[in-house]
Short mmCIF file of C-alpha atoms and ligand atoms in Angstrom, two decimals:
data_model
loop_
_atom_site.label_atom_id
_atom_site.label_comp_id
_atom_site.label_asym_id
_atom_site.label_seq_id
_atom_site.Cartn_x
_atom_site.Cartn_y
_atom_site.Cartn_z
CA MET A 142 0.00 0.00 0.00
CA ILE A 143 2.75 2.42 1.07
CA THR A 144 6.40 2.12 0.15
CA LEU A 145 9.50 4.01 1.28
CA ASN A 146 12.33 4.55 -1.18
CA THR A 147 15.64 5.60 0.36
CA ASP A 148 17.98 5.56 -2.67
CA TYR A 149 18.78 9.25 -2.29
CA LEU A 150 19.99 8.87 1.28
CA LYS A 151 23.18 7.29 -0.01
CA GLY A 152 26.18 8.96 1.57
CA PHE A 153 23.94 10.65 4.16
CA VAL A 154 22.54 7.73 6.17
CA SER A 155 24.51 4.49 6.41
CA ALA A 156 23.45 1.00 7.42
CA ASN A 157 25.77 1.33 10.43
CA GLU A 158 24.05 4.50 11.56
CA LEU A 159 20.67 2.80 11.33
CA GLU A 160 22.02 -0.12 13.31
CA GLY A 161 23.41 2.36 15.82
CA ILE A 162 20.05 4.04 16.38
CA PHE A 163 18.12 0.78 16.57
CA PRO A 164 18.38 0.43 20.40
CA SER A 165 16.63 3.82 20.70
CA VAL A 166 13.95 2.65 18.27
CA ARG A 167 13.45 -0.53 20.31
CA LEU A 168 13.17 1.46 23.53
CA ALA A 169 10.71 3.86 21.88
CA HIS A 170 8.67 0.87 20.66
CA GLU A 171 8.59 -0.70 24.13
CA ASN A 172 7.74 2.56 25.85
CA LEU A 173 4.95 3.21 23.39
CA HIS A 174 3.46 -0.28 23.43
CA LYS A 175 3.81 -0.83 27.17
CA ALA A 176 2.62 2.70 27.96
CA LYS A 177 5.81 3.44 29.90
CA GLY A 178 6.99 6.55 28.06
CA SER A 179 6.22 10.18 28.77
CA GLY A 180 2.69 11.18 27.86
CA ALA A 181 1.59 7.52 27.96
CA GLU A 182 -1.87 8.66 29.03
CA PHE A 183 -2.33 10.06 25.51
CA THR A 184 -1.43 6.97 23.49
CA GLY A 185 -4.99 5.78 22.93
CA TRP A 186 -4.49 6.35 19.19
CA LEU A 187 -2.03 3.44 19.06
CA ASP A 188 -4.61 0.64 18.89
CA LEU A 189 -7.55 2.90 18.09
CA PRO A 190 -8.21 1.59 14.54
CA SER A 191 -8.76 -1.97 15.79
CA ARG A 192 -10.92 -0.74 18.68
CA ILE A 193 -13.41 1.33 16.68
CA PRO A 194 -16.61 -0.72 16.83
CA ASP A 195 -18.20 -1.39 13.45
CA THR A 196 -21.53 -0.57 15.11
CA PHE A 197 -20.23 2.95 15.77
CA ILE A 198 -19.33 3.39 12.11
CA LYS A 199 -22.84 2.23 11.20
CA GLU A 200 -24.37 4.63 13.73
CA ILE A 201 -22.58 7.64 12.25
CA SER A 202 -23.31 6.47 8.75
CA SER A 203 -27.03 6.34 9.44
CA LEU A 204 -26.88 9.79 11.08
CA ALA A 205 -25.22 10.93 7.86
CA LYS A 206 -28.16 9.62 5.81
CA GLU A 207 -30.57 11.58 8.03
CA VAL A 208 -28.55 14.79 7.78
CA HIS A 209 -28.21 14.38 4.06
CA LYS A 210 -31.97 14.47 3.58
CA ASP A 211 -32.41 18.00 4.90
CA SER A 212 -29.04 19.76 4.56
CA ASP A 213 -27.30 21.38 1.64
CA CYS A 214 -23.97 21.61 3.43
CA ILE A 215 -22.02 20.98 6.61
CA VAL A 216 -20.26 23.67 8.63
CA SER A 217 -17.35 22.18 10.53
CA ILE A 218 -16.14 24.38 13.39
CA GLY A 219 -12.75 23.60 14.93
CA ILE A 220 -9.03 24.33 14.85
CA GLY A 221 -5.74 22.37 14.94
CA GLY A 222 -6.43 18.68 15.43
CA SER A 223 -10.15 19.45 15.40
CA TYR A 224 -9.90 20.83 11.86
CA LEU A 225 -6.90 19.70 9.82
CA GLY A 226 -7.64 15.98 9.48
CA ILE A 227 -11.15 16.72 8.24
CA ARG A 228 -9.98 19.19 5.64
CA ALA A 229 -6.99 17.04 4.65
CA THR A 230 -9.28 14.07 4.00
CA LEU A 231 -11.87 15.97 2.00
CA GLU A 232 -9.33 17.83 -0.13
CA PHE A 233 -7.35 14.63 -0.71
CA LEU A 234 -10.43 12.89 -2.06
CA GLY A 235 -11.45 15.84 -4.20
CA PRO A 236 -14.81 16.28 -5.83
CA HIS A 237 -14.33 13.56 -8.45
CA THR A 238 -13.30 10.45 -6.57
CA GLY A 239 -16.64 8.72 -6.22
CA HIS A 240 -16.29 8.28 -2.48
CA SER A 241 -19.88 9.21 -1.80
CA GLN A 242 -21.60 5.86 -2.35
CA LEU A 243 -22.35 5.80 1.36
CA LEU A 244 -25.09 8.35 0.88
CA GLY A 245 -26.38 6.85 -2.32
CA GLY A 246 -24.51 9.20 -4.60
CA GLY A 247 -24.83 12.39 -2.58
CA LYS A 248 -22.03 14.37 -1.01
CA LEU A 249 -22.34 17.51 1.05
CA PRO A 250 -19.92 20.39 0.72
CA VAL A 251 -18.15 21.32 3.93
CA TYR A 252 -17.49 24.90 5.03
CA TYR A 253 -14.98 25.58 7.78
CA ALA A 254 -15.10 28.01 10.67
CA GLY A 255 -13.24 28.51 13.91
CA HIS A 256 -9.80 27.95 12.35
CA ASN A 257 -9.12 31.68 12.06
CA ILE A 258 -10.41 34.90 13.62
CA SER A 259 -10.80 36.89 10.43
CA SER A 260 -14.00 38.95 10.45
CA ASP A 261 -14.05 39.15 6.65
CA TYR A 262 -13.84 35.36 6.45
CA LEU A 263 -16.74 34.83 8.84
CA HIS A 264 -18.82 37.57 7.26
CA GLN A 265 -18.39 36.02 3.84
CA LEU A 266 -19.14 32.55 5.18
CA LEU A 267 -22.41 33.72 6.72
CA SER A 268 -23.48 35.38 3.51
CA GLU A 269 -22.71 32.19 1.58
CA LEU A 270 -24.75 30.17 4.08
CA ARG A 271 -27.75 32.52 4.11
CA ASP A 272 -29.93 30.54 1.68
CA LYS A 273 -28.60 27.10 2.52
CA ARG A 274 -29.98 24.36 4.77
CA ILE A 275 -27.07 23.71 7.10
CA THR A 276 -25.92 21.24 9.73
CA VAL A 277 -23.19 22.43 12.07
CA VAL A 278 -20.60 20.15 13.64
CA VAL A 279 -18.70 21.92 16.39
CA ILE A 280 -15.56 20.14 17.49
CA SER A 281 -13.33 20.91 20.46
CA LYS A 282 -11.69 18.44 22.79
CA SER A 283 -11.10 20.96 25.54
CA GLY A 284 -14.35 22.70 24.72
CA THR A 285 -12.76 26.00 25.64
CA THR A 286 -10.63 26.99 22.62
CA THR A 287 -11.24 30.65 21.77
CA GLU A 288 -11.32 30.50 17.95
CA PRO A 289 -14.02 27.81 17.54
CA ALA A 290 -15.91 29.00 20.64
CA ILE A 291 -16.48 32.52 19.33
CA ALA A 292 -17.17 31.29 15.80
CA PHE A 293 -19.79 28.95 17.25
CA ARG A 294 -21.40 31.84 19.16
CA VAL A 295 -21.88 33.72 15.92
CA ILE A 296 -23.04 30.69 13.96
CA LYS A 297 -25.41 29.64 16.77
CA ASN A 298 -27.04 33.10 16.59
CA PHE A 299 -27.24 32.74 12.84
CA LEU A 300 -28.92 29.32 13.19
CA GLU A 301 -31.36 30.71 15.75
CA SER A 302 -32.44 33.30 13.21
CA LYS A 303 -33.16 30.54 10.69
CA TYR A 304 -34.57 27.67 12.76
CA LYS A 305 -36.62 27.15 15.91
CA GLY A 306 -37.30 24.40 18.45
CA GLU A 307 -36.53 20.79 17.46
CA GLU A 308 -35.47 21.87 13.97
CA LEU A 309 -32.81 24.12 15.50
CA LYS A 310 -31.67 21.47 17.95
CA LYS A 311 -31.08 18.79 15.34
CA ARG A 312 -28.92 21.13 13.26
CA VAL A 313 -26.09 21.20 15.80
CA ILE A 314 -23.84 18.24 16.55
CA CYS A 315 -21.11 18.58 19.19
CA VAL A 316 -17.92 16.53 19.36
CA THR A 317 -16.14 17.07 22.65
CA ASP A 318 -14.95 15.60 25.94
CA GLU A 319 -17.33 13.31 27.81
CA LYS A 320 -17.55 15.50 30.91
CA LYS A 321 -15.25 18.53 30.84
CA GLY A 322 -15.41 21.86 29.05
CA ALA A 323 -17.89 24.54 28.07
CA LEU A 324 -18.94 22.78 24.88
CA ARG A 325 -20.09 19.74 26.87
CA LYS A 326 -22.12 22.09 29.09
CA ILE A 327 -23.66 23.78 26.06
CA ALA A 328 -24.50 20.43 24.45
CA SER A 329 -26.23 19.19 27.62
CA LYS A 330 -28.11 22.42 28.27
CA GLU A 331 -29.34 22.83 24.67
CA GLY A 332 -29.94 19.12 24.11
CA TYR A 333 -27.68 18.90 21.06
CA ARG A 334 -26.64 15.51 19.76
CA SER A 335 -23.06 14.86 20.85
CA PHE A 336 -20.14 12.51 20.39
CA ILE A 337 -17.27 11.85 22.78
CA ILE A 338 -13.57 12.39 22.08
CA PRO A 339 -11.66 9.76 24.07
CA ASP A 340 -9.59 11.17 26.92
CA ASN A 341 -6.50 9.27 25.88
CA VAL A 342 -6.22 10.67 22.34
CA GLY A 343 -4.75 14.16 21.85
CA GLY A 344 -6.03 16.60 19.21
CA ARG A 345 -3.48 16.01 16.47
CA TYR A 346 -3.83 12.21 16.76
CA SER A 347 -7.63 12.33 16.69
CA VAL A 348 -8.59 12.09 13.02
CA LEU A 349 -9.88 8.52 13.54
CA THR A 350 -11.99 9.44 16.58
CA PRO A 351 -15.41 11.13 16.23
CA VAL A 352 -13.41 14.34 15.60
CA GLY A 353 -12.77 13.17 12.06
CA LEU A 354 -15.28 10.37 11.61
CA VAL A 355 -18.44 12.37 12.36
CA PRO A 356 -17.97 15.34 9.97
CA LEU A 357 -16.41 13.12 7.32
CA ALA A 358 -19.34 10.70 7.42
CA LEU A 359 -21.77 13.63 7.22
CA ALA A 360 -19.90 14.91 4.18
CA GLY A 361 -20.36 11.52 2.53
CA VAL A 362 -16.94 9.98 3.01
CA ASP A 363 -16.68 6.20 3.23
CA ILE A 364 -15.33 6.18 6.80
CA GLN A 365 -15.35 2.38 6.94
CA SER A 366 -12.60 2.34 4.29
CA LEU A 367 -10.69 5.09 6.10
CA VAL A 368 -10.70 2.96 9.25
CA ASP A 369 -9.88 -0.22 7.30
CA GLY A 370 -6.79 1.49 5.87
CA ALA A 371 -5.67 2.51 9.35
CA ARG A 372 -6.35 -1.00 10.67
CA ALA A 373 -4.08 -2.47 7.99
CA ALA A 374 -1.39 0.04 8.97
CA GLN A 375 -1.75 -0.74 12.69
CA LYS A 376 -1.03 -4.37 11.90
CA GLU A 377 1.76 -3.66 9.44
CA TYR A 378 3.68 -1.28 11.73
CA SER A 379 3.51 -3.33 14.91
CA VAL A 380 6.80 -5.20 14.48
CA CYS A 381 9.99 -3.66 15.82
CA ASP A 382 12.27 -4.22 12.85
CA LEU A 383 13.82 -1.54 10.65
CA ASP A 384 13.83 -3.74 7.54
CA LYS A 385 10.24 -4.89 7.84
CA ASN A 386 8.67 -1.79 9.36
CA THR A 387 8.92 1.18 6.95
CA CYS A 388 7.28 3.46 9.48
CA TYR A 389 10.03 2.78 12.05
CA ARG A 390 12.65 3.07 9.33
CA TYR A 391 11.35 6.51 8.42
CA ALA A 392 11.34 7.58 12.10
CA ALA A 393 14.89 6.29 12.55
CA ILE A 394 16.19 8.00 9.39
CA ARG A 395 14.70 11.35 10.49
CA ASN A 396 16.63 11.15 13.73
CA VAL A 397 19.90 10.10 12.09
CA LEU A 398 19.61 13.08 9.75
CA TYR A 399 18.66 15.45 12.58
CA ALA A 400 21.71 14.40 14.59
CA LYS A 401 23.82 15.29 11.53
CA GLY A 402 22.49 18.85 11.36
CA LYS A 403 19.50 18.36 9.08
CA LYS A 404 17.11 20.45 11.14
CA PHE A 405 14.33 20.94 8.57
CA GLU A 406 12.13 18.37 6.89
CA VAL A 407 10.24 19.40 3.79
CA LEU A 408 7.32 17.22 2.78
CA SER A 409 7.15 17.71 -0.99
CA SER A 410 4.46 16.48 -3.30
CA PHE A 411 3.61 16.80 -6.96
CA TYR A 412 -0.08 16.25 -6.20
CA PRO A 413 -2.05 19.34 -5.09
CA ASN A 414 -4.74 17.25 -3.39
CA VAL A 415 -2.24 16.45 -0.61
CA PHE A 416 -1.82 20.14 0.30
CA TYR A 417 -3.85 19.77 3.49
CA VAL A 418 -2.40 16.35 4.27
CA ALA A 419 0.90 18.23 4.47
CA GLU A 420 -0.73 20.81 6.77
CA TRP A 421 -1.94 17.97 8.98
CA PHE A 422 1.56 16.42 8.90
CA LYS A 423 3.10 19.76 9.94
CA GLN A 424 0.82 20.10 12.95
CA LEU A 425 1.45 16.48 13.97
CA PHE A 426 5.23 16.76 13.93
CA ALA A 427 5.61 20.39 15.02
CA GLU A 428 3.48 20.06 18.14
CA SER A 429 4.84 16.63 18.95
CA GLU A 430 8.56 17.22 18.52
CA GLY A 431 9.18 20.96 18.71
CA LYS A 432 9.95 21.42 22.40
CA GLU A 433 12.73 21.70 24.97
CA GLY A 434 14.98 23.40 22.40
CA ARG A 435 14.74 20.43 20.08
CA GLY A 436 12.77 19.20 17.07
CA ILE A 437 12.90 19.00 13.29
CA PHE A 438 11.05 21.93 11.70
CA PRO A 439 8.35 20.42 9.45
CA ALA A 440 7.64 22.33 6.26
CA SER A 441 5.98 21.51 2.95
CA MET A 442 6.27 22.31 -0.72
CA MET A 443 3.72 21.75 -3.46
CA MET A 444 5.34 20.96 -6.75
CA SER A 445 5.74 21.87 -9.39
CA THR A 446 4.45 25.31 -8.26
CA ASP A 447 7.12 25.60 -5.57
CA LEU A 448 9.90 24.51 -7.91
CA HIS A 449 9.47 27.95 -9.41
CA SER A 450 9.91 29.66 -6.04
CA MET A 451 11.22 27.57 -3.13
CA GLY A 452 13.09 25.30 -5.54
CA GLN A 453 16.00 27.75 -5.64
CA TRP A 454 16.35 27.57 -1.85
CA MET A 455 16.17 23.79 -1.86
CA GLN A 456 18.86 23.49 -4.52
CA GLU A 457 21.44 25.93 -3.20
CA ALA A 458 20.76 27.36 0.28
CA GLU A 459 22.17 26.26 3.65
CA ARG A 460 22.39 22.47 3.69
CA THR A 461 20.34 21.94 6.85
CA VAL A 462 17.34 20.34 5.18
CA PHE A 463 16.14 16.93 4.16
CA GLU A 464 13.14 16.14 2.01
CA THR A 465 10.39 13.56 2.06
CA PHE A 466 8.45 13.20 -1.18
CA LEU A 467 4.86 12.04 -1.04
CA GLN A 468 4.15 10.35 -4.36
CA ILE A 469 1.03 8.78 -5.83
CA ASP A 470 1.64 5.83 -8.10
CA ARG A 471 -1.67 5.65 -9.95
CA PRO A 472 -3.79 8.83 -9.97
CA HIS A 473 -7.47 8.45 -10.83
CA HIS A 474 -7.28 10.13 -14.20
CA ASP A 475 -4.73 10.99 -16.81
CA VAL A 476 -4.62 13.57 -19.59
CA ILE A 477 -2.72 13.17 -22.84
CA ILE A 478 -0.70 16.03 -24.32
CA PRO A 479 -2.03 16.57 -27.86
CA GLN A 480 0.00 16.78 -31.05
CA ASP A 481 0.02 20.27 -32.57
CA GLN A 482 0.60 20.63 -36.28
CA GLU A 483 2.40 23.95 -36.07
CA ASN A 484 4.34 23.08 -32.93
CA LEU A 485 4.93 26.75 -32.21
CA ASP A 486 5.57 26.03 -28.51
CA GLY A 487 8.06 23.29 -29.44
CA PHE A 488 6.42 20.65 -27.25
CA ASN A 489 5.57 18.06 -29.89
CA TYR A 490 8.47 16.00 -28.56
CA ILE A 491 6.21 14.97 -25.68
CA ALA A 492 2.93 14.85 -27.64
CA GLY A 493 1.12 11.62 -26.87
CA LYS A 494 2.66 11.39 -23.40
CA SER A 495 0.45 11.78 -20.39
CA PHE A 496 0.49 14.52 -17.75
CA ASP A 497 1.21 11.94 -15.09
CA PHE A 498 4.18 10.71 -17.09
CA VAL A 499 5.59 14.26 -17.23
CA ASN A 500 4.74 14.80 -13.53
CA LYS A 501 6.68 11.68 -12.58
CA LYS A 502 9.66 12.76 -14.67
CA ALA A 503 9.55 16.13 -12.87
CA TYR A 504 9.60 14.27 -9.55
CA GLU A 505 12.48 12.02 -10.62
CA ALA A 506 14.44 15.02 -11.84
CA THR A 507 13.78 16.99 -8.65
CA ALA A 508 14.73 14.13 -6.33
CA ALA A 509 17.99 13.61 -8.27
CA ALA A 510 18.82 17.34 -8.46
CA HIS A 511 18.15 17.95 -4.78
CA PHE A 512 20.24 14.91 -3.85
CA GLU A 513 23.11 16.18 -5.98
CA GLY A 514 22.63 19.61 -4.39
CA GLY A 515 23.19 18.11 -0.94
CA VAL A 516 19.60 17.44 0.14
CA PRO A 517 19.13 13.84 1.29
CA ASN A 518 15.68 12.69 0.31
CA MET A 519 13.35 9.76 0.55
CA THR A 520 9.99 8.99 -1.04
CA ILE A 521 6.79 7.67 0.44
CA THR A 522 4.55 6.34 -2.33
CA LEU A 523 0.85 5.61 -2.06
CA SER A 524 -0.24 3.19 -4.74
CA LYS A 525 -3.62 4.96 -5.12
CA PRO A 526 -5.12 8.26 -3.90
CA ASP A 527 -8.12 6.62 -2.27
CA ILE A 528 -9.59 6.80 1.20
CA MET A 529 -8.13 3.47 2.32
CA HIS A 530 -4.61 4.58 1.47
CA LEU A 531 -5.18 7.83 3.30
CA GLY A 532 -6.27 5.98 6.45
CA HIS A 533 -3.09 3.93 6.15
CA LEU A 534 -0.98 7.05 5.69
CA TYR A 535 -2.51 8.80 8.73
CA TYR A 536 -1.56 5.89 10.93
CA PHE A 537 1.90 5.66 9.32
CA PHE A 538 2.66 9.27 10.24
CA GLU A 539 1.06 9.07 13.71
CA LYS A 540 3.14 6.07 14.66
CA ALA A 541 6.29 7.45 13.04
CA CYS A 542 5.76 10.63 15.03
CA GLY A 543 5.30 8.82 18.36
CA ILE A 544 8.42 6.70 17.76
CA SER A 545 10.45 9.61 16.41
CA GLY A 546 9.50 11.84 19.36
CA TYR A 547 10.58 9.18 21.83
CA ILE A 548 13.88 8.67 19.97
CA LEU A 549 14.39 12.44 20.17
CA GLY A 550 13.75 12.28 23.91
CA VAL A 551 10.64 14.49 24.15
CA ASN A 552 7.05 13.88 25.15
CA PRO A 553 5.36 13.73 21.73
CA PHE A 554 1.88 13.95 23.22
CA ASP A 555 1.81 17.32 24.95
CA GLN A 556 2.00 20.87 23.57
CA PRO A 557 2.86 23.19 26.47
CA GLY A 558 4.23 25.83 24.09
CA VAL A 559 0.84 26.66 22.58
CA GLU A 560 -0.27 28.15 25.91
CA ALA A 561 2.19 31.06 25.72
CA TYR A 562 0.34 33.13 23.10
CA LYS A 563 -2.99 32.29 24.75
CA LYS A 564 -1.90 33.76 28.09
CA LYS A 565 -0.81 36.98 26.43
CA MET A 566 -3.94 37.17 24.27
CA PHE A 567 -6.23 36.61 27.27
CA ALA A 568 -4.40 39.37 29.16
CA LEU A 569 -4.84 41.70 26.17
CA LEU A 570 -8.52 40.76 25.93
CA GLY A 571 -9.00 41.50 29.63
CA LYS A 572 -9.95 37.96 30.67
CA ARG A 573 -9.96 37.56 34.42
O1 LIG B 108 -3.09 18.76 19.04
C1 LIG B 108 -3.68 19.47 19.82
O2 LIG B 108 -4.02 19.07 20.95
C2 LIG B 108 -4.12 20.89 19.47
O3 LIG B 108 -3.58 21.36 18.29
C3 LIG B 108 -5.64 20.98 19.40
O4 LIG B 108 -6.12 20.09 18.42
C4 LIG B 108 -6.14 22.39 19.09
O5 LIG B 108 -5.55 23.32 19.95
C5 LIG B 108 -7.65 22.46 19.25
O6 LIG B 108 -8.02 22.08 20.55
P1 LIG B 108 -9.49 21.73 20.96
O7 LIG B 108 -9.95 20.54 20.21
O8 LIG B 108 -9.41 21.47 22.44
O9 LIG B 108 -10.36 22.94 20.67
#
């Protein structure tokens, strides 16, 4: 399903170095699996795919059918881990992937709120929603995060101007902690339908909890296949062996490179539908590893657009970066470059070739050029851009991140640093 090619690590990461780091990988594996490492209380994601009851998937799927009957769109309110996985999944699938069989052919567009505090954004959103029948999913583990909380206030008022009584009630679905937080209080007081985010799964590891599953199902995504992909990955990446476990190999390589001064990792892809998967990846690794004065800085580039901007930096700037390509072997569609009689643009030499062929040549050329320019790189390839592969990839990165964070010697499951701006903002806002 997912392969890892490491040809362009030659001269940067040796077999001896991987052997040398293996004891740390083994320790990380044991600490993770025996819940002995730091932040062990937040490792519920580890065996989550195999624990999701099929009955739960059916329950959300039938809720989705209900919602689909009387809604034109979904509004998903949330930020960070309560936003990125949803958007990453929907954008990855795109509008043309036929993943909506679950709802008998239908698929609801999803609008996002609560992931920024821009008044123009919210104003425009409300005007776009004015004539639509909407269902709102508000997602917050803590139930107290400012951005989604104030967006929900506004959207709740907006809903109250459109709907009354039971009709109003059924148009809000809350996803939050079982007991704690303001959102739980609101859900109980207003009688909104709600789903529980497990205590032992942190925000950025929560895409396979109701955080992701509920809005995705409502949008028409085949969540059973998403979970099946993650289940396959859970099984595949359970063995502590660098040859057999590509996820552990990736985690180990990152740390070998980091120890040799490669402080930045760029996730590069030639497929624009993975843009938000890269955003999700950045949150996962930045919040998990960037602490105590340590951590690889996760960045992303979307090719070939960025080859005409960031490409210069990658080729010739300070050699403190490594690159991980995210490739797709078989895209859903291909387009052939036509022959042109006049050939004024001079491109008849590739007439008859497909766009994907040219795209893959661009990738091969980039990987080789960056390697020669001193950027070690590796490639993760998904055989297909479907929902099952995405579920697999989510788990691949989650586990790689947990293992990599433990190798690095940090707690990959907390994020104390994100409190700093909040304290200052609350002071500025006059919160007592
Ligand atoms: O990974 C994390 O825990 C965070 O990025 C959260 O997902 C983010 O801050 C949103 O938090 P909440 O779901 O509590 O509103």
